[in-house]
Coordinates of C-alpha atoms in Angstrom, one line a residue:
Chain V
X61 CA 4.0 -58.8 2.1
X62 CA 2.2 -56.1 4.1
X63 CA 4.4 -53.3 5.5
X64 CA 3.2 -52.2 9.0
X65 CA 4.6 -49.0 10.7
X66 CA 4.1 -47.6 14.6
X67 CA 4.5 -44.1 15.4
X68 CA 4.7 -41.9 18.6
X69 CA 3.4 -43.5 21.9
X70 CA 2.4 -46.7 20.4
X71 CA 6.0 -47.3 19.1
X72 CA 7.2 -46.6 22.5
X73 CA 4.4 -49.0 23.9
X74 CA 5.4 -51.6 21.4
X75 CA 9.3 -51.0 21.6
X76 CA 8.7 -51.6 17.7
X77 CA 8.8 -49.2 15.0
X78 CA 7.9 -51.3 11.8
X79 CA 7.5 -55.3 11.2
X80 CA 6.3 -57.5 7.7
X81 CA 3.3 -59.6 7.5
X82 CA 2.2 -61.7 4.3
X83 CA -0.6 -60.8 2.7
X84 CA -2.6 -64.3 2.7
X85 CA -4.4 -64.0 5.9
X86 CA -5.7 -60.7 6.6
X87 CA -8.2 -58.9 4.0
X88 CA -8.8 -55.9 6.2
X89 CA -7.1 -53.7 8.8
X90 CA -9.1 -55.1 11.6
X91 CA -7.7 -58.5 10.5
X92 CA -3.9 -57.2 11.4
X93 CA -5.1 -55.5 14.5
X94 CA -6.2 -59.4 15.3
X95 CA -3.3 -60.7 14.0
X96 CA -0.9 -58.5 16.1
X97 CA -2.8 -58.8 19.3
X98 CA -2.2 -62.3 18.9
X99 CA 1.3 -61.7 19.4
X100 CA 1.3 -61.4 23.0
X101 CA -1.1 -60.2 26.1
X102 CA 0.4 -56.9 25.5
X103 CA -0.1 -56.1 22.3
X104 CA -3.8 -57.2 22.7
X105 CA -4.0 -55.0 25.0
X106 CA -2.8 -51.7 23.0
X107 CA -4.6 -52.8 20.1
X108 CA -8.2 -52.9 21.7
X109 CA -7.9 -49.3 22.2
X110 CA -10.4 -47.6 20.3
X111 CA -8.9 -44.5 20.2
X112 CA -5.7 -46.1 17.8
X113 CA -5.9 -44.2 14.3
X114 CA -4.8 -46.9 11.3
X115 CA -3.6 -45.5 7.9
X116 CA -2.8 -47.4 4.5
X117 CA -0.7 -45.8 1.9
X118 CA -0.8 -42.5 3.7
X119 CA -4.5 -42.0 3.9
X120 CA -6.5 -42.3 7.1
X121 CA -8.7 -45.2 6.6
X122 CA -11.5 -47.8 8.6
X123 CA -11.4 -51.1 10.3
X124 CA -12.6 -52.7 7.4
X125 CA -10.5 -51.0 4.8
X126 CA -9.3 -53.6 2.5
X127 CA -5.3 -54.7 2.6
X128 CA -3.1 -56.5 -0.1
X129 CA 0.2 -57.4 -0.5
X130 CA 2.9 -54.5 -0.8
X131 CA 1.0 -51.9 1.0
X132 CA 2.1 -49.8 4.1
X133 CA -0.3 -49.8 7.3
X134 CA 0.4 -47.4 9.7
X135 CA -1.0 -47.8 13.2
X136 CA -0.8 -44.6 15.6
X137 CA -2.8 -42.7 18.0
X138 CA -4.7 -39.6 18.0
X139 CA -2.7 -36.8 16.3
X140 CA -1.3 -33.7 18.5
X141 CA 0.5 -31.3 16.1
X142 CA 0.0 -27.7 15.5
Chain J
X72 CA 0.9 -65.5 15.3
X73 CA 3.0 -66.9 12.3
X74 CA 1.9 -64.7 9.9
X75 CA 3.6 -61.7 11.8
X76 CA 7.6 -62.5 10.3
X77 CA 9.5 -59.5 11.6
X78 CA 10.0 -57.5 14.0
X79 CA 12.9 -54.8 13.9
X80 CA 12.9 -51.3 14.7
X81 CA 13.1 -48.8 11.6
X82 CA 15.6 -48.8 9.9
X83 CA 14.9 -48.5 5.8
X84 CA 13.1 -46.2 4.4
X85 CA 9.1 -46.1 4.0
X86 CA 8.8 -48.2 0.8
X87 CA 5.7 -45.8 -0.1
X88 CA 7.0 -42.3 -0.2
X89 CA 4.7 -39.8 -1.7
X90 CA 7.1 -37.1 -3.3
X91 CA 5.7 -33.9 -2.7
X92 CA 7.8 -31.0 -4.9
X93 CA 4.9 -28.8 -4.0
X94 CA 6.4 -25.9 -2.5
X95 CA 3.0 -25.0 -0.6
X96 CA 4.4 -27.5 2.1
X97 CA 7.4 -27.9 4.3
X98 CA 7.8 -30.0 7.2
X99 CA 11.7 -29.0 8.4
X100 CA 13.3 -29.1 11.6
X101 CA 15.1 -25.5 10.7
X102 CA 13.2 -22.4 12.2
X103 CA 11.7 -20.3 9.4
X104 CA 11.0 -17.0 9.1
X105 CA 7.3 -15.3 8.8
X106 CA 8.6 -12.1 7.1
X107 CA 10.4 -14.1 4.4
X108 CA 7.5 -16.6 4.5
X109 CA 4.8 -13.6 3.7
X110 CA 7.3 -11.9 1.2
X111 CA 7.2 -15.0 -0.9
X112 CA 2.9 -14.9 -1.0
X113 CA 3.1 -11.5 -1.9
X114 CA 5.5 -11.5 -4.4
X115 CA 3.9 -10.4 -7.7
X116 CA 0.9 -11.1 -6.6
X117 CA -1.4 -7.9 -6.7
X118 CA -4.4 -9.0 -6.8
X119 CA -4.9 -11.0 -3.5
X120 CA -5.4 -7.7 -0.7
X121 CA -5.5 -10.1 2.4
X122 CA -3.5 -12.0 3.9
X123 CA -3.8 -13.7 7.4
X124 CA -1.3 -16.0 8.7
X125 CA -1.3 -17.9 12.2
X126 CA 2.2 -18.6 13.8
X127 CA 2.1 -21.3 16.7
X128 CA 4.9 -21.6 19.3
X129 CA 5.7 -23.7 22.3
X130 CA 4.1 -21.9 25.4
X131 CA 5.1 -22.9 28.7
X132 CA 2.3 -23.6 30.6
X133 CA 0.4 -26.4 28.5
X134 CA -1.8 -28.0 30.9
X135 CA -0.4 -26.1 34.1
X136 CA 3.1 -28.7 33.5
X137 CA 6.3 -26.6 33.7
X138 CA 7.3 -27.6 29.6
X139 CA 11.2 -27.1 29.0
X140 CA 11.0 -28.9 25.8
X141 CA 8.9 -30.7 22.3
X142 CA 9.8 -33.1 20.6
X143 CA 8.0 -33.1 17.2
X144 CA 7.7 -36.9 15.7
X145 CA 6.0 -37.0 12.4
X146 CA 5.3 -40.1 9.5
X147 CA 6.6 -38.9 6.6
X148 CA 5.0 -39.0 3.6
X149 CA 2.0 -39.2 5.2
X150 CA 2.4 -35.6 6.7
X151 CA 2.8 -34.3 3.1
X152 CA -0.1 -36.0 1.9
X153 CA -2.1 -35.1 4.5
X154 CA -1.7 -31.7 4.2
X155 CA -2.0 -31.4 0.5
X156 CA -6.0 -32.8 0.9
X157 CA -6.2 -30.4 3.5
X158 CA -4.9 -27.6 1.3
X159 CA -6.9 -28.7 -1.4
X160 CA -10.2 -28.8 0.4
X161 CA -9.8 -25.4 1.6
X162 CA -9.3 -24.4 -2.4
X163 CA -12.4 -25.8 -2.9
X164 CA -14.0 -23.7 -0.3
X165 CA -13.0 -20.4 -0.2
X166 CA -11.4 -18.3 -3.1
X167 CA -7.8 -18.2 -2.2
X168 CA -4.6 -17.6 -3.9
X169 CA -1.3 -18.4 -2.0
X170 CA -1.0 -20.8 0.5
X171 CA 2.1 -21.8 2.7
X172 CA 2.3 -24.3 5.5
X173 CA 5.3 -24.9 7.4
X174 CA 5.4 -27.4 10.4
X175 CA 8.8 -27.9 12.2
X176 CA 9.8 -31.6 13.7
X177 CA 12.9 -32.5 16.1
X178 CA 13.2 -30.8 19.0
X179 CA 11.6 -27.7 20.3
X180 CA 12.1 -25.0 23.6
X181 CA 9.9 -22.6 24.7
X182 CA 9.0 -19.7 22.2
X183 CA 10.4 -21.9 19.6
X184 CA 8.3 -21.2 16.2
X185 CA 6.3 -24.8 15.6
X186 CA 3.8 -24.1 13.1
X187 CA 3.0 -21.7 9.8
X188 CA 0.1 -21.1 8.0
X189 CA -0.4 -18.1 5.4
X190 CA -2.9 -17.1 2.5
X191 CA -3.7 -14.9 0.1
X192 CA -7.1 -13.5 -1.1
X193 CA -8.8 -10.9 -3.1
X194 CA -11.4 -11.1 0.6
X195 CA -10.2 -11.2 3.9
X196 CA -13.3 -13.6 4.7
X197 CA -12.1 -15.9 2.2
X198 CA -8.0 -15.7 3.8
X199 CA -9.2 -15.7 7.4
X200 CA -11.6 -19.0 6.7
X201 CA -8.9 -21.2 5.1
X202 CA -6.2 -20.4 7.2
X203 CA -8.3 -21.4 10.6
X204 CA -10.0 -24.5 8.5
X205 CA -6.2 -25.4 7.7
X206 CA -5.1 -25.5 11.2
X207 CA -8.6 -26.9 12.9
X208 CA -7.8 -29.6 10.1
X209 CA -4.5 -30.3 10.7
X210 CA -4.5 -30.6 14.5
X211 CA -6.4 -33.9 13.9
X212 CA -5.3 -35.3 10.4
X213 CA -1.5 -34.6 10.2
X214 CA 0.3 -37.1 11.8
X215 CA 2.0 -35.3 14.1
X216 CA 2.4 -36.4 17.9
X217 CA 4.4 -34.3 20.7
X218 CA 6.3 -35.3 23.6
X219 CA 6.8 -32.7 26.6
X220 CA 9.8 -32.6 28.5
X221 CA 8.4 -31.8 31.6
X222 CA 10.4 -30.4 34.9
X223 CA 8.2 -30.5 38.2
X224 CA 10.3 -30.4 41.4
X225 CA 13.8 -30.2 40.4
X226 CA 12.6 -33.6 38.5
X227 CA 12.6 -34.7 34.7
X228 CA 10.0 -36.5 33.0
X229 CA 8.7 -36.9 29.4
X230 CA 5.1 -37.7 27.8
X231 CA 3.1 -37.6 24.7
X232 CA 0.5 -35.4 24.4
X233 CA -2.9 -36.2 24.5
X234 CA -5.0 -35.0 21.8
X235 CA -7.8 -32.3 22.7
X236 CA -11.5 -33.7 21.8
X237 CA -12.1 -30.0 21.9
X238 CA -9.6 -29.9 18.6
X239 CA -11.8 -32.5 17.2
X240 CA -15.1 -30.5 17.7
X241 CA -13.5 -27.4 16.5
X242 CA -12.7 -29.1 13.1
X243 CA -16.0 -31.3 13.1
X244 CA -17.7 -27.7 13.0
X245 CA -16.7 -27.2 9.3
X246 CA -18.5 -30.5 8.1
Chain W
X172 CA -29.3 30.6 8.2
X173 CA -28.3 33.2 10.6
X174 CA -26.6 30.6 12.7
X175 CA -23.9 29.6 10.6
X176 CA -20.9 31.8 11.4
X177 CA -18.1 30.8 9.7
X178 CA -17.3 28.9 6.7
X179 CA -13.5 27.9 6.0
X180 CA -11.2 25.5 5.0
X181 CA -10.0 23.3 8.2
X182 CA -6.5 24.8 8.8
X183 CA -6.6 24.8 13.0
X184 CA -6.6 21.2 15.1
X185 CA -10.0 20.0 16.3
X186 CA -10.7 21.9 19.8
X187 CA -11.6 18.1 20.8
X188 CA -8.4 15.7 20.5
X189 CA -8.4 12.3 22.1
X190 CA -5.1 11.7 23.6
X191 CA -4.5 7.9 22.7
X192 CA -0.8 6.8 23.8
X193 CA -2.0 3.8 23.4
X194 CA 0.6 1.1 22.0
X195 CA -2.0 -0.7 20.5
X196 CA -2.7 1.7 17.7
X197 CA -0.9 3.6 15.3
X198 CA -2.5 5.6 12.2
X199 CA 0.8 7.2 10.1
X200 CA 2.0 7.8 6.9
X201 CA 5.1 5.8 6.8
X202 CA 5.0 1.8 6.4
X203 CA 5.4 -1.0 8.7
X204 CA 6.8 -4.1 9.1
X205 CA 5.4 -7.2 9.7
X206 CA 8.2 -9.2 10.9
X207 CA 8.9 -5.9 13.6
X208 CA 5.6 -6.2 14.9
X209 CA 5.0 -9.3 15.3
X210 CA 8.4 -9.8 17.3
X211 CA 7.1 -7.3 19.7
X212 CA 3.3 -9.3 20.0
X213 CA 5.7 -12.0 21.0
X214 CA 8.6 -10.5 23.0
X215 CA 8.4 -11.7 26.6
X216 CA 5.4 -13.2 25.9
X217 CA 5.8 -17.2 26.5
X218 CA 2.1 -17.7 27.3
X219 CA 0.4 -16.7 24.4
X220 CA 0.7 -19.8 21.6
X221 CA -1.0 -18.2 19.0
X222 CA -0.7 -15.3 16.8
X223 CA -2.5 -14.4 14.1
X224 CA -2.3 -11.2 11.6
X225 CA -4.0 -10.0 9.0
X226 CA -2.4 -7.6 6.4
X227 CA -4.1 -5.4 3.8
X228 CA -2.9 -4.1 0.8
X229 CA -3.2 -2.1 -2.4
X230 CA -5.0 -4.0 -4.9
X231 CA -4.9 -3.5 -8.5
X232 CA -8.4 -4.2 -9.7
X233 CA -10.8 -2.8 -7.5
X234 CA -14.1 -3.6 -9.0
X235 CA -12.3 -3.9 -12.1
X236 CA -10.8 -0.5 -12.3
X237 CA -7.3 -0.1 -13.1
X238 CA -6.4 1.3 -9.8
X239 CA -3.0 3.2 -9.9
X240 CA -3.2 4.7 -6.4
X241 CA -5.4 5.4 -3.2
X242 CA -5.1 8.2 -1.0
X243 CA -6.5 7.5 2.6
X244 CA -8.4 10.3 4.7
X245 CA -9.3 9.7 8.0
X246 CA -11.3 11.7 10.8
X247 CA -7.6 12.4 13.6
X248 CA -8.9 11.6 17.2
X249 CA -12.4 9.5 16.4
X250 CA -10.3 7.2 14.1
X251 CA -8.3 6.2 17.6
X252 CA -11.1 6.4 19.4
X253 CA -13.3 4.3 17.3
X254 CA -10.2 1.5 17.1
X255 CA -9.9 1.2 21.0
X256 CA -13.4 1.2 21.4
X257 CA -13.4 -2.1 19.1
X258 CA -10.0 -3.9 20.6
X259 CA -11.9 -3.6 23.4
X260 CA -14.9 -5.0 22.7
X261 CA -12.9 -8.2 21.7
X262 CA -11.3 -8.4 25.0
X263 CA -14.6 -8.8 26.2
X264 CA -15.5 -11.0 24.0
X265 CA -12.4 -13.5 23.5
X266 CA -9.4 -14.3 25.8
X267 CA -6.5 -12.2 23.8
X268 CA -3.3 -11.2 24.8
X269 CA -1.8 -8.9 22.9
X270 CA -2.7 -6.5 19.9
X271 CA -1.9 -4.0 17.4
X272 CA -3.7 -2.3 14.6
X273 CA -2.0 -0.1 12.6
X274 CA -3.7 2.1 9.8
X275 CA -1.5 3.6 7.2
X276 CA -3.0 7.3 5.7
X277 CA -1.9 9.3 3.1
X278 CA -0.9 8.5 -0.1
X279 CA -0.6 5.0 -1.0
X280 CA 0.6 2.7 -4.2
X281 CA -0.6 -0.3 -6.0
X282 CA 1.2 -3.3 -3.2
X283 CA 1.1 -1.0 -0.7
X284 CA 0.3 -2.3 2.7
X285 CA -2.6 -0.2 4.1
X286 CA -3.7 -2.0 7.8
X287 CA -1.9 -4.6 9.9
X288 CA -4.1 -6.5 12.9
X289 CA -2.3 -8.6 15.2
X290 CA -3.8 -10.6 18.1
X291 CA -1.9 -13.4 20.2
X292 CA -4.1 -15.7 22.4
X293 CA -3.4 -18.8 24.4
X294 CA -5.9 -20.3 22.0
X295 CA -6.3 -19.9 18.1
X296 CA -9.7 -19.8 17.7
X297 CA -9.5 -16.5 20.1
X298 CA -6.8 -14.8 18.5
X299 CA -8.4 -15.7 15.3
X300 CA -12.0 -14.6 15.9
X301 CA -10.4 -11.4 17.6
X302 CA -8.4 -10.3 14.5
X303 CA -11.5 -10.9 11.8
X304 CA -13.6 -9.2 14.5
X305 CA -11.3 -6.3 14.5
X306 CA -11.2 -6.2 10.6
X307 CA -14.6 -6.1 10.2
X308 CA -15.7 -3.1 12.5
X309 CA -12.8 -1.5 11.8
X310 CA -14.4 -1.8 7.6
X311 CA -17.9 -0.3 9.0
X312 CA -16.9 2.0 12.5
X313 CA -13.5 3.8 11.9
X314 CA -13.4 6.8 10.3
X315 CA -11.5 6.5 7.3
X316 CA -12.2 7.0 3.3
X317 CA -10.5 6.4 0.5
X318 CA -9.7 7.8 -3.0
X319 CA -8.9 6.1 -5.9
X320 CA -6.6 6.9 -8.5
X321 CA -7.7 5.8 -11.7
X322 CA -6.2 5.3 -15.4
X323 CA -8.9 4.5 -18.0
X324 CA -7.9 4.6 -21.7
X325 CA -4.9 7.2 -20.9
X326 CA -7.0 9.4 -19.0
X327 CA -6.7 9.8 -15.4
X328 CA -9.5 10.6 -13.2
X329 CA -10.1 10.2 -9.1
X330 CA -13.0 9.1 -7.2
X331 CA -14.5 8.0 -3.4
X332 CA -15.0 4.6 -3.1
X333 CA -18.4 3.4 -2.1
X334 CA -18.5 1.8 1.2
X335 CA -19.8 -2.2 0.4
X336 CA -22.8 -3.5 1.9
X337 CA -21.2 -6.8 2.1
X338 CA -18.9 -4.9 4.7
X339 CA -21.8 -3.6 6.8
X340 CA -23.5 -7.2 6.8
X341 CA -20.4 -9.4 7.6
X342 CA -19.8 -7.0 10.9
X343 CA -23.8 -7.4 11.9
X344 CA -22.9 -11.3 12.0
X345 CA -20.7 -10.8 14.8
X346 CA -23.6 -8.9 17.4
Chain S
X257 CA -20.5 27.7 19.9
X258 CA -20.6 24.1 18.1
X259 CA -17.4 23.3 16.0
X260 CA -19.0 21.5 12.9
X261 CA -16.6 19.2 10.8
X262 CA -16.7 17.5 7.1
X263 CA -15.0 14.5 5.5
X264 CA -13.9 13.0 2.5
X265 CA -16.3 12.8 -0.2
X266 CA -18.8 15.3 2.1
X267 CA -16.1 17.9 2.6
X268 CA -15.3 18.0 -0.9
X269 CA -19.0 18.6 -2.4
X270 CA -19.6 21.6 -0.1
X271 CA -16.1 23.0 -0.7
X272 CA -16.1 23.0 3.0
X273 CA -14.1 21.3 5.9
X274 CA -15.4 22.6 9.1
X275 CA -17.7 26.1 10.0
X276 CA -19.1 27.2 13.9
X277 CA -22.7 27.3 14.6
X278 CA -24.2 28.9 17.7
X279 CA -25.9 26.3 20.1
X280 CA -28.9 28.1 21.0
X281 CA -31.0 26.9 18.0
X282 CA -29.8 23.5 17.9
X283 CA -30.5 21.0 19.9
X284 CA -30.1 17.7 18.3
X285 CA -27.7 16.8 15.2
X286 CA -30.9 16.4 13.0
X287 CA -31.2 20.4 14.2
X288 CA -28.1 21.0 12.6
X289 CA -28.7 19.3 9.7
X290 CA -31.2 21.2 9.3
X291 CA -29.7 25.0 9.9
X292 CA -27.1 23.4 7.3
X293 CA -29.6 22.3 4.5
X294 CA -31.1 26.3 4.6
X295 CA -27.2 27.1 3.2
X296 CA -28.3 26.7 -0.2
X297 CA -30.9 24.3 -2.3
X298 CA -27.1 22.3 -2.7
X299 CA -26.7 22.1 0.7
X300 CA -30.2 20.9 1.4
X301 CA -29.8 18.1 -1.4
X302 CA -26.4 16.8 0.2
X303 CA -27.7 16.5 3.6
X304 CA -30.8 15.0 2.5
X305 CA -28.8 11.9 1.7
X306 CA -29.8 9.2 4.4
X307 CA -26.6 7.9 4.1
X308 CA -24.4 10.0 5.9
X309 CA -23.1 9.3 9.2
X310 CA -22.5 11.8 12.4
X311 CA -20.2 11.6 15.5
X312 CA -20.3 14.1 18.4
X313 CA -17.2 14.3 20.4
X314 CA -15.6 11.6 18.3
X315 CA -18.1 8.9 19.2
X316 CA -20.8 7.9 16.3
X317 CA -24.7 9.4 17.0
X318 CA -27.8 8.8 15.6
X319 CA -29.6 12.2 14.7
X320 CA -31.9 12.7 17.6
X321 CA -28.6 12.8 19.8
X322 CA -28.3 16.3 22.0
X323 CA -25.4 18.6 21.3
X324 CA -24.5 21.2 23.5
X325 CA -21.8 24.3 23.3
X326 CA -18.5 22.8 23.0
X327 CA -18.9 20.1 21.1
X328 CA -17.5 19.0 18.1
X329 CA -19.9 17.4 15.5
X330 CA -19.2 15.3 12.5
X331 CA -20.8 14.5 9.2
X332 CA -19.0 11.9 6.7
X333 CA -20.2 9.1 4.0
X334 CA -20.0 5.7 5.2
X335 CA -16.6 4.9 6.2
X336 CA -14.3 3.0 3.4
X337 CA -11.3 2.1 5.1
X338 CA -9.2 -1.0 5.6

């Protein structure tokens, strides 16, 4: 299982703070990002932004950042602390 | 579709929690205060001469909006983590001795403290680089994100910030 | 020859005093407190987010001496002079709001805080440009010297430190 | 009459912290350097030293500023402070 975690805007957006996903089908980050726009029109829409930062195990990482089973994806945007 | 299984809004904890003891970083909701914060970087330390801190607070003019109020959301873990590379990049750069940062969460009002940063050097160049690198770096790598709670004609309204690209050029200049 | 008159030890005030009651400077004897000062950079001041200081101390190793104390001369009237000349300057050159330097004289121990510079700034890189600014012309332009203390092997002796051409290069980067 | 003032390490070689000169032989602060250095062959070697700096009227000059009765002028070493 893959962890997944929504901060800030995007949880509002989402009216979703963290959901589970198993491991088998997605290899990368990208991969959930497709995965969770397939949930609805909505969420297809918020993920195609560009601008959404992703993170696994605490570190900032790519799109094609590779994903296994019992790690923690974050999804968020742009950061605004300080 | 059927690979996503839940959906719930938090409530465990992250199962991956770094656990930072490192007492160079604390991200509180408590106010904290600079002259206790530099007392502590100076404490036997004579042979760092410099040291430069920056103090942010909540202004009340961001963006021409009338701000009453922050609210500080943060990932935790993450947060610590982030700022512990940052930290340690800025070691690598510049000879430093002491470093502090403190970054409050929850809610915050006008003139509120949010931020800390404060370090020690045997040369002020040295105390004055980090400290800015620290805070160019963790305006866009800490995941922090602010809502304003906004009055405009006797009326209340609420929205995230949206981060600066000048904040991101700023920090791009030390790469 | 002829033309010098008298020879003596300084004992009247310079015929030529610069009246400075400006708030933004203070040269004394006595120390100051971090925490007071920067209260009153941010008293009533809810526009300004950023504040930066820079504090200087008494080290114990000056280029590896065993440095028990300093004892700081300055020039009275051309040092305040020479200091609002250069807070000036960085009004000019960066949007600040607020600032204080404050130079201790005197005698001074290992610790010891010698100079405080604090700027506040709706923006951190101003406030923080402004302050290293203000260090390092202060280093090169205002008139004061010190004296070092020094226990070698038992024996005490004193001498005038030599001004650094590091400092006189890091203040030609800023023109 | 020109009010002439040492510093630091300065004042404490010549045993001196501030004398009067007449202005009418001295027009410039290298002039005065000058009427200083014929003191004595110490005084000439300390003001031969390139190094040392010289306000008038509190505000830094380079040698070939004018000084006129009235004014006070400065020599010092190269400022440590800070």
């Amino acid at each position: 299982m893959i962890k997944i975690v929504f901060f800030a805007a995007l949880r509002e957006q989402l009216d979703c703070a963290e959901l589970s996903l198993s491991a088998d089908k997605a290899k990368t980050v990208n991969d959930i990002k497709l995965l969770l726009s397939d949930k609805s029109a909505q969420w297809q829409q918020i993920f195609s932004n560009a601008s959404l930062l992703a993170a696994v195990n605490h570190d900032m990482v790519a799109g094609d950042h590779l994903v296994k089973s019992g790690d923690e994806v974050a999804f968020f945007p742009p950061v605004t602390g300080g | 579709m059927s690979k996503v299984i839940t959906t719930k809004k938090r409530t465990s904890k992250p199962a991956i929690l770094d656990e930072y003891t490192n007492q160079e970083i604390s991200i509180q909701a408590e106010d904290f205060s600079l002259a206790d914060e530099v007392t502590l970087l100076e404490k036997d330390n004579l042979t760092d001469g410099a040291v430069v801190t920056f103090t942010g607070r909540v202004r009340n003019n961001n963006n021409g909006n009338n701000v009453t109020s922050l609210t500080l959301e943060h990932y935790p873990g993450m947060t610590e983590k982030s700022l512990a590379k940052i930290i340690n990049q800025a070691k690598k750069q510049w000879q430093i001795g002491r470093v502090k940062v403190i970054h409050r969460i929850g809610e915050l009002h006008i003139g509120d403290q949010i931020v800390f940063v404060g370090v020690t050097s045997k040369h002020r160049q040295d105390a004055f680089s980090a400290n800015e690198f620290i805070m160019d770096y963790l305006k866009v790598k800490a995941p922090f994100w602010k809502k304003e709670q906004i009055v405009d004609a006797g009326k209340t309204s609420e929205n995230w910030l949206d981060a600066k690209s000048s904040d991101t050029d700023k920090a791009d200049l030390w790469s």
